[in-house]
Structure formats: C-alpha cells, structure tokens
PDB file of C-alpha atoms and ligand atoms in Angstrom:
ATOM      1  CA  MET A   1      61.602  12.810 298.810  1.00 98.00           C
ATOM      2  CA  LEU A   2      64.284  15.263 297.689  1.00 98.00           C
ATOM      3  CA  ALA A   3      67.228  12.923 297.154  1.00 98.00           C
ATOM      4  CA  LEU A   4      70.092  15.064 295.854  1.00 98.00           C
ATOM      5  CA  GLN A   5      72.178  14.735 299.001  1.00 97.00           C
ATOM      6  CA  GLY A   6      71.890  14.021 302.699  1.00 96.00           C
ATOM      7  CA  ALA A   7      69.791  11.905 305.015  1.00 94.00           C
ATOM      8  CA  PHE A   8      66.895  10.919 302.749  1.00 97.00           C
ATOM      9  CA  ALA A   9      66.941   7.112 303.121  1.00 97.00           C
ATOM     10  CA  LEU A  10      65.538   7.024 306.661  1.00 97.00           C
ATOM     11  CA  HIS A  11      62.704   9.378 305.641  1.00 98.00           C
ATOM     12  CA  LEU A  12      61.766   6.915 302.907  1.00 98.00           C
ATOM     13  CA  ASP A  13      61.731   4.129 305.524  1.00 98.00           C
ATOM     14  CA  ALA A  14      59.342   6.216 307.658  1.00 98.00           C
ATOM     15  CA  LEU A  15      57.041   6.792 304.672  1.00 97.00           C
ATOM     16  CA  GLY A  16      57.097   3.063 303.938  1.00 97.00           C
ATOM     17  CA  ARG A  17      56.086   2.249 307.532  1.00 97.00           C
ATOM     18  CA  LEU A  18      53.142   4.636 307.073  1.00 97.00           C
ATOM     19  CA  GLY A  19      52.103   2.915 303.858  1.00 96.00           C
ATOM     20  CA  VAL A  20      53.037   5.840 301.615  1.00 96.00           C
ATOM     21  CA  GLU A  21      55.070   5.376 298.459  1.00 94.00           C
ATOM     22  CA  GLY A  22      58.028   7.756 298.486  1.00 96.00           C
ATOM     23  CA  LEU A  23      59.675   8.675 295.199  1.00 98.00           C
ATOM     24  CA  GLU A  24      63.261   9.912 295.066  1.00 98.00           C
ATOM     25  CA  VAL A  25      63.211  13.359 293.465  1.00 98.00           C
ATOM     26  CA  ARG A  26      66.354  14.385 291.570  1.00 98.00           C
ATOM     27  CA  THR A  27      64.936  16.074 288.471  1.00 97.00           C
ATOM     28  CA  ALA A  28      62.017  18.277 287.456  1.00 97.00           C
ATOM     29  CA  THR A  29      60.416  15.207 285.859  1.00 98.00           C
ATOM     30  CA  ASP A  30      60.530  13.385 289.208  1.00 98.00           C
ATOM     31  CA  LEU A  31      59.111  16.451 290.940  1.00 98.00           C
ATOM     32  CA  ALA A  32      56.123  16.540 288.595  1.00 98.00           C
ATOM     33  CA  GLN A  33      55.075  13.116 289.940  1.00 98.00           C
ATOM     34  CA  VAL A  34      54.818  13.899 293.652  1.00 97.00           C
ATOM     35  CA  ASP A  35      51.925  15.279 295.731  1.00 96.00           C
ATOM     36  CA  ALA A  36      54.139  16.469 298.588  1.00 98.00           C
ATOM     37  CA  LEU A  37      57.858  16.711 299.278  1.00 98.00           C
ATOM     38  CA  ILE A  38      60.251  16.120 302.172  1.00 98.00           C
ATOM     39  CA  MET A  39      63.579  17.971 302.117  1.00 98.00           C
ATOM     40  CA  PRO A  40      66.099  16.073 304.236  1.00 98.00           C
ATOM     41  CA  GLY A  41      68.924  17.114 306.505  1.00 98.00           C
ATOM     42  CA  GLY A  42      72.420  17.146 305.084  1.00 97.00           C
ATOM     43  CA  GLU A  43      74.378  20.111 303.841  1.00 98.00           C
ATOM     44  CA  SER A  44      72.268  23.031 302.706  1.00 98.00           C
ATOM     45  CA  THR A  45      75.145  24.626 300.749  1.00 98.00           C
ATOM     46  CA  THR A  46      75.624  21.445 298.709  1.00 98.00           C
ATOM     47  CA  MET A  47      71.885  20.972 298.238  1.00 98.00           C
ATOM     48  CA  SER A  48      71.547  24.542 297.001  1.00 98.00           C
ATOM     49  CA  MET A  49      74.337  23.950 294.453  1.00 98.00           C
ATOM     50  CA  LEU A  50      72.849  20.631 293.307  1.00 98.00           C
ATOM     51  CA  LEU A  51      69.350  22.120 293.015  1.00 98.00           C
ATOM     52  CA  GLU A  52      70.777  24.638 290.574  1.00 98.00           C
ATOM     53  CA  SER A  53      73.012  22.251 288.614  1.00 97.00           C
ATOM     54  CA  GLN A  54      70.095  19.799 288.265  1.00 97.00           C
ATOM     55  CA  GLN A  55      67.873  22.680 287.125  1.00 97.00           C
ATOM     56  CA  LEU A  56      65.515  21.814 289.927  1.00 98.00           C
ATOM     57  CA  PHE A  57      65.592  25.074 291.882  1.00 98.00           C
ATOM     58  CA  ALA A  58      63.227  27.019 289.594  1.00 98.00           C
ATOM     59  CA  PRO A  59      60.579  24.286 289.147  1.00 98.00           C
ATOM     60  CA  LEU A  60      60.668  23.492 292.849  1.00 98.00           C
ATOM     61  CA  ASN A  61      60.287  27.168 293.690  1.00 98.00           C
ATOM     62  CA  THR A  62      57.252  27.367 291.390  1.00 98.00           C
ATOM     63  CA  ALA A  63      55.767  24.233 292.984  1.00 98.00           C
ATOM     64  CA  ILE A  64      56.263  25.559 296.521  1.00 98.00           C
ATOM     65  CA  GLN A  65      54.786  28.965 295.658  1.00 97.00           C
ATOM     66  CA  GLY A  66      51.893  27.048 294.093  1.00 97.00           C
ATOM     67  CA  GLY A  67      51.158  25.304 297.401  1.00 97.00           C
ATOM     68  CA  LEU A  68      53.091  22.009 297.215  1.00 98.00           C
ATOM     69  CA  PRO A  69      53.111  20.642 300.788  1.00 98.00           C
ATOM     70  CA  VAL A  70      56.731  20.477 301.974  1.00 98.00           C
ATOM     71  CA  PHE A  71      58.368  19.189 305.156  1.00 98.00           C
ATOM     72  CA  GLY A  72      61.950  20.423 305.529  1.00 98.00           C
ATOM     73  CA  THR A  73      64.184  18.943 308.195  1.00 98.00           C
ATOM     74  CA  CYS A  74      67.414  20.598 309.363  1.00 98.00           C
ATOM     75  CA  ALA A  75      69.177  21.542 306.089  1.00 98.00           C
ATOM     76  CA  GLY A  76      65.673  21.334 304.592  1.00 98.00           C
ATOM     77  CA  MET A  77      64.524  24.020 307.042  1.00 98.00           C
ATOM     78  CA  ILE A  78      67.427  26.222 305.924  1.00 98.00           C
ATOM     79  CA  LEU A  79      66.389  25.807 302.277  1.00 98.00           C
ATOM     80  CA  LEU A  80      62.783  26.762 303.078  1.00 98.00           C
ATOM     81  CA  SER A  81      63.644  29.894 305.046  1.00 98.00           C
ATOM     82  CA  ALA A  82      63.689  33.471 303.776  1.00 98.00           C
ATOM     83  CA  GLU A  83      67.173  34.437 304.959  1.00 98.00           C
ATOM     84  CA  ILE A  84      70.256  32.418 305.909  1.00 98.00           C
ATOM     85  CA  LEU A  85      72.794  33.678 308.430  1.00 98.00           C
ATOM     86  CA  ASP A  86      76.300  32.166 308.381  1.00 98.00           C
ATOM     87  CA  GLY A  87      75.599  30.678 304.970  1.00 97.00           C
ATOM     88  CA  ARG A  88      77.705  30.778 301.836  1.00 96.00           C
ATOM     89  CA  SER A  89      77.167  33.936 299.826  1.00 95.00           C
ATOM     90  CA  ASP A  90      75.956  31.947 296.807  1.00 95.00           C
ATOM     91  CA  GLN A  91      73.628  29.726 298.834  1.00 97.00           C
ATOM     92  CA  ARG A  92      69.961  30.051 297.894  1.00 97.00           C
ATOM     93  CA  CYS A  93      66.710  29.507 299.769  1.00 98.00           C
ATOM     94  CA  PHE A  94      63.037  29.374 298.795  1.00 98.00           C
ATOM     95  CA  GLY A  95      61.552  31.940 301.179  1.00 98.00           C
ATOM     96  CA  ALA A  96      58.660  29.581 301.876  1.00 98.00           C
ATOM     97  CA  LEU A  97      58.793  30.368 305.599  1.00 98.00           C
ATOM     98  CA  ASP A  98      58.990  33.993 306.644  1.00 98.00           C
ATOM     99  CA  MET A  99      61.950  33.492 308.951  1.00 98.00           C
ATOM    100  CA  LYS A 100      65.686  33.928 309.337  1.00 98.00           C
ATOM    101  CA  VAL A 101      67.783  30.921 310.288  1.00 98.00           C
ATOM    102  CA  ARG A 102      71.364  30.696 311.434  1.00 98.00           C
ATOM    103  CA  ARG A 103      73.308  27.662 310.255  1.00 98.00           C
ATOM    104  CA  ASN A 104      74.924  25.546 312.975  1.00 96.00           C
ATOM    105  CA  ALA A 105      73.354  27.765 315.649  1.00 96.00           C
ATOM    106  CA  TYR A 106      73.540  24.972 318.222  1.00 92.00           C
ATOM    107  CA  GLY A 107      77.236  24.307 317.547  1.00 86.00           C
ATOM    108  CA  THR A 108      79.324  21.785 315.686  1.00 83.00           C
ATOM    109  CA  GLN A 109      78.861  18.045 315.156  1.00 84.00           C
ATOM    110  CA  ILE A 110      80.175  17.166 318.629  1.00 85.00           C
ATOM    111  CA  GLU A 111      77.667  19.562 320.198  1.00 86.00           C
ATOM    112  CA  SER A 112      74.802  17.604 318.654  1.00 90.00           C
ATOM    113  CA  PHE A 113      72.185  16.718 321.262  1.00 94.00           C
ATOM    114  CA  GLU A 114      68.888  14.955 321.879  1.00 97.00           C
ATOM    115  CA  THR A 115      65.895  16.141 323.863  1.00 97.00           C
ATOM    116  CA  ASP A 116      62.197  15.466 324.382  1.00 98.00           C
ATOM    117  CA  LEU A 117      59.943  18.136 322.874  1.00 98.00           C
ATOM    118  CA  ASP A 118      56.325  19.002 323.469  1.00 98.00           C
ATOM    119  CA  VAL A 119      54.708  19.315 320.051  1.00 98.00           C
ATOM    120  CA  ALA A 120      51.320  20.947 319.434  1.00 97.00           C
ATOM    121  CA  GLY A 121      49.020  18.208 318.153  1.00 94.00           C
ATOM    122  CA  LEU A 122      50.922  15.279 319.719  1.00 97.00           C
ATOM    123  CA  ASP A 123      49.817  13.745 323.026  1.00 97.00           C
ATOM    124  CA  GLU A 124      53.262  12.570 324.130  1.00 98.00           C
ATOM    125  CA  PRO A 125      56.664  14.306 323.817  1.00 98.00           C
ATOM    126  CA  PHE A 126      58.729  13.691 320.679  1.00 98.00           C
ATOM    127  CA  HIS A 127      62.352  12.596 321.059  1.00 98.00           C
ATOM    128  CA  ALA A 128      64.284  15.007 318.850  1.00 98.00           C
ATOM    129  CA  VAL A 129      67.851  14.650 317.570  1.00 97.00           C
ATOM    130  CA  PHE A 130      69.670  17.897 316.719  1.00 97.00           C
ATOM    131  CA  ILE A 131      72.730  17.562 314.445  1.00 96.00           C
ATOM    132  CA  ARG A 132      74.506  20.840 313.533  1.00 96.00           C
ATOM    133  CA  ALA A 133      71.025  22.244 313.680  1.00 97.00           C
ATOM    134  CA  PRO A 134      69.881  25.621 312.394  1.00 97.00           C
ATOM    135  CA  GLY A 135      68.463  28.156 314.848  1.00 97.00           C
ATOM    136  CA  VAL A 136      65.456  30.313 314.079  1.00 98.00           C
ATOM    137  CA  GLU A 137      66.370  33.954 314.764  1.00 96.00           C
ATOM    138  CA  ALA A 138      63.383  35.903 313.504  1.00 95.00           C
ATOM    139  CA  LEU A 139      59.868  34.875 312.636  1.00 96.00           C
ATOM    140  CA  GLY A 140      57.193  36.626 310.611  1.00 97.00           C
ATOM    141  CA  PRO A 141      53.620  36.837 311.953  1.00 96.00           C
ATOM    142  CA  GLY A 142      52.366  34.142 309.556  1.00 95.00           C
ATOM    143  CA  VAL A 143      54.640  31.457 310.976  1.00 98.00           C
ATOM    144  CA  GLU A 144      53.192  29.189 313.660  1.00 98.00           C
ATOM    145  CA  VAL A 145      55.584  27.712 316.225  1.00 98.00           C
ATOM    146  CA  VAL A 146      54.560  24.066 316.615  1.00 98.00           C
ATOM    147  CA  SER A 147      57.346  23.221 319.062  1.00 98.00           C
ATOM    148  CA  SER A 148      60.141  25.042 320.822  1.00 98.00           C
ATOM    149  CA  HIS A 149      63.219  24.124 322.809  1.00 97.00           C
ATOM    150  CA  GLN A 150      64.303  26.427 325.652  1.00 95.00           C
ATOM    151  CA  GLY A 151      62.156  29.183 324.201  1.00 96.00           C
ATOM    152  CA  GLU A 152      63.542  28.866 320.667  1.00 96.00           C
ATOM    153  CA  PRO A 153      61.289  27.683 317.808  1.00 98.00           C
ATOM    154  CA  VAL A 154      62.383  24.280 316.465  1.00 98.00           C
ATOM    155  CA  LEU A 155      59.295  23.163 314.530  1.00 98.00           C
ATOM    156  CA  CYS A 156      57.440  25.774 312.484  1.00 98.00           C
ATOM    157  CA  ARG A 157      54.577  25.826 310.056  1.00 98.00           C
ATOM    158  CA  SER A 158      53.280  28.285 307.534  1.00 97.00           C
ATOM    159  CA  GLY A 159      50.446  27.087 305.314  1.00 96.00           C
ATOM    160  CA  ALA A 160      51.510  23.868 303.609  1.00 97.00           C
ATOM    161  CA  VAL A 161      55.112  24.188 304.751  1.00 98.00           C
ATOM    162  CA  LEU A 162      56.463  22.511 307.888  1.00 98.00           C
ATOM    163  CA  ALA A 163      60.089  22.692 309.010  1.00 98.00           C
ATOM    164  CA  SER A 164      62.075  21.232 311.880  1.00 98.00           C
ATOM    165  CA  SER A 165      65.555  22.164 313.136  1.00 98.00           C
ATOM    166  CA  PHE A 166      65.998  18.539 314.180  1.00 98.00           C
ATOM    167  CA  HIS A 167      66.002  15.134 312.468  1.00 98.00           C
ATOM    168  CA  PRO A 168      62.637  13.372 312.996  1.00 98.00           C
ATOM    169  CA  GLU A 169      63.655  10.445 310.765  1.00 97.00           C
ATOM    170  CA  VAL A 170      66.435   9.003 312.955  1.00 96.00           C
ATOM    171  CA  THR A 171      64.141   7.611 315.622  1.00 93.00           C
ATOM    172  CA  ASN A 172      61.443   5.074 314.788  1.00 92.00           C
ATOM    173  CA  ASP A 173      58.780   7.559 315.842  1.00 97.00           C
ATOM    174  CA  ASP A 174      56.770   8.390 312.729  1.00 98.00           C
ATOM    175  CA  ARG A 175      54.314  10.820 314.348  1.00 98.00           C
ATOM    176  CA  LEU A 176      55.700  13.945 312.680  1.00 98.00           C
ATOM    177  CA  HIS A 177      55.703  12.297 309.263  1.00 98.00           C
ATOM    178  CA  ARG A 178      52.113  11.249 309.949  1.00 97.00           C
ATOM    179  CA  LEU A 179      51.205  14.761 311.110  1.00 97.00           C
ATOM    180  CA  PHE A 180      52.695  16.206 307.916  1.00 98.00           C
ATOM    181  CA  LEU A 181      50.948  13.683 305.690  1.00 97.00           C
ATOM    182  CA  GLU A 182      47.566  13.826 307.394  1.00 94.00           C
ATOM    183  CA  THR A 183      47.142  17.425 308.451  1.00 92.00           C
ATOM    184  CA  ILE A 184      49.207  19.237 305.812  1.00 93.00           C
ATOM    185  CA  ALA A 185      49.465  17.023 302.733  1.00 91.00           C
ATOM    186  CA  GLY A 186      45.885  15.759 303.159  1.00 87.00           C
ATOM    187  CA  ALA A 187      46.901  12.114 302.687  1.00 74.00           C
TER     188      ALA A 187
HETATM  189  N1  LIG B   1      74.517  22.543 309.221  1.00 50.10           N
HETATM  190  C1  LIG B   1      73.944  21.929 308.056  1.00 50.10           C
HETATM  191  C2  LIG B   1      73.734  22.939 306.936  1.00 50.10           C
HETATM  192  O1  LIG B   1      74.027  24.056 307.052  1.00 50.10           O
HETATM  193  C3  LIG B   1      72.621  21.257 308.396  1.00 50.10           C
HETATM  194  C4  LIG B   1      72.848  20.085 309.288  1.00 50.10           C
HETATM  195  C5  LIG B   1      71.852  18.981 309.114  1.00 50.10           C
HETATM  196  O2  LIG B   1      71.045  18.986 308.180  1.00 50.10           O
HETATM  197  N2  LIG B   1      71.936  18.007 309.984  1.00 50.10           N
HETATM  198  O3  LIG B   1      73.226  22.603 305.917  1.00 50.10           O
END
C-alpha cells in the first residue's frame, strides 16, 4: 500500500478483511517487500513530489515496467496514466496505462457524487464514490474498459495495472480489491 499521502488506511482495512497482509510503502526498501501495490486517492501533485523526495519514483517505475501488479484509485489513476491534463507542470506520472486523464474532470469537492456501476466480472453493481475524480479523455488500444459511467471509462485495465476514477475503499464492498488480488495479482 503506497502510504506517502492520501486515503490509504481504508484500503488497508479492506485488505485485512480479505485476509491479506498490507504493508505501508514509503521507501524503496518497503517496495522491495511487496508482491503488488495499491496507490490510493489523495492529491496526485503531492504524491508525485513525495515520490521524488523519497527517491521512490525511479524504483517504483522500474517495478511497474517489470510487471508489478498495481491498482491505482483516483489520484492513483492519475499517477498511472501516460498524460495528465490540468496538472502541475512538474507533476510526474508512470505511463503504465496508455491514456490521458484530466484532473478534477467531474468538478470540485462539492460536486463529488455516488453512483452504481456495472463492472465486467462482477454479478451485481458496485456502489462507486467519486471525489474530485479524474476523467479519462483518451485511451490507447491496449487499455480495457472494465466499467464506465455515462459512456466515460471509470475503471480501466492494461496487463497487471488496474485503475479506477472512484474510491472503492470507502464502502465496505471489497469486490474490486478481491478482483485485483485474485485476477491480476494472482493471490
Ligand atoms: N483531484 C485529485 C488529484 O488531482 C484526486 C482526487 C482524489 O484522489 N480523490 O490528485
């Protein structure tokens, strides 16, 4: 669990409910101990800065390019994308998903919303909470849309990388964490 900033505690609770030990990753040494990684929501500009000041950006980039399974949620999706619109000029991303995202595409904090999504691979809809969520504006051919909202992709996968515009950790529904662990991380 990337734990530099943001909403990582509830993700750890979800992992615990699924019987998986989550380690808080803040350094390259921590990173070397994990089999898969969740990048939480929060503030992608701050996370980008902290990844660099903690000297974690380069080792994490190497790990992702090497196939580390990663689930990025909200700010985590922004970090995994290939291009950020409305970002800070010095903000970095990993290019793990061939897509462009626009920060805060669904509006400000008070325009946060909740909705039920149909998700490929889940029998029942998933209640999704969007908080200053990024919007996906362009997708490469290798990116699979696992769920969309009003025609816009909100859950995407490419290889071992999964990313959601919304926060799956704030409800007690652990199905997306399970999906990530079982079908992507091979747990
Ligand atoms: N808007 C935030 C950002 O740009 C993401 C919001 C979130 O993670 N809930 O990083």
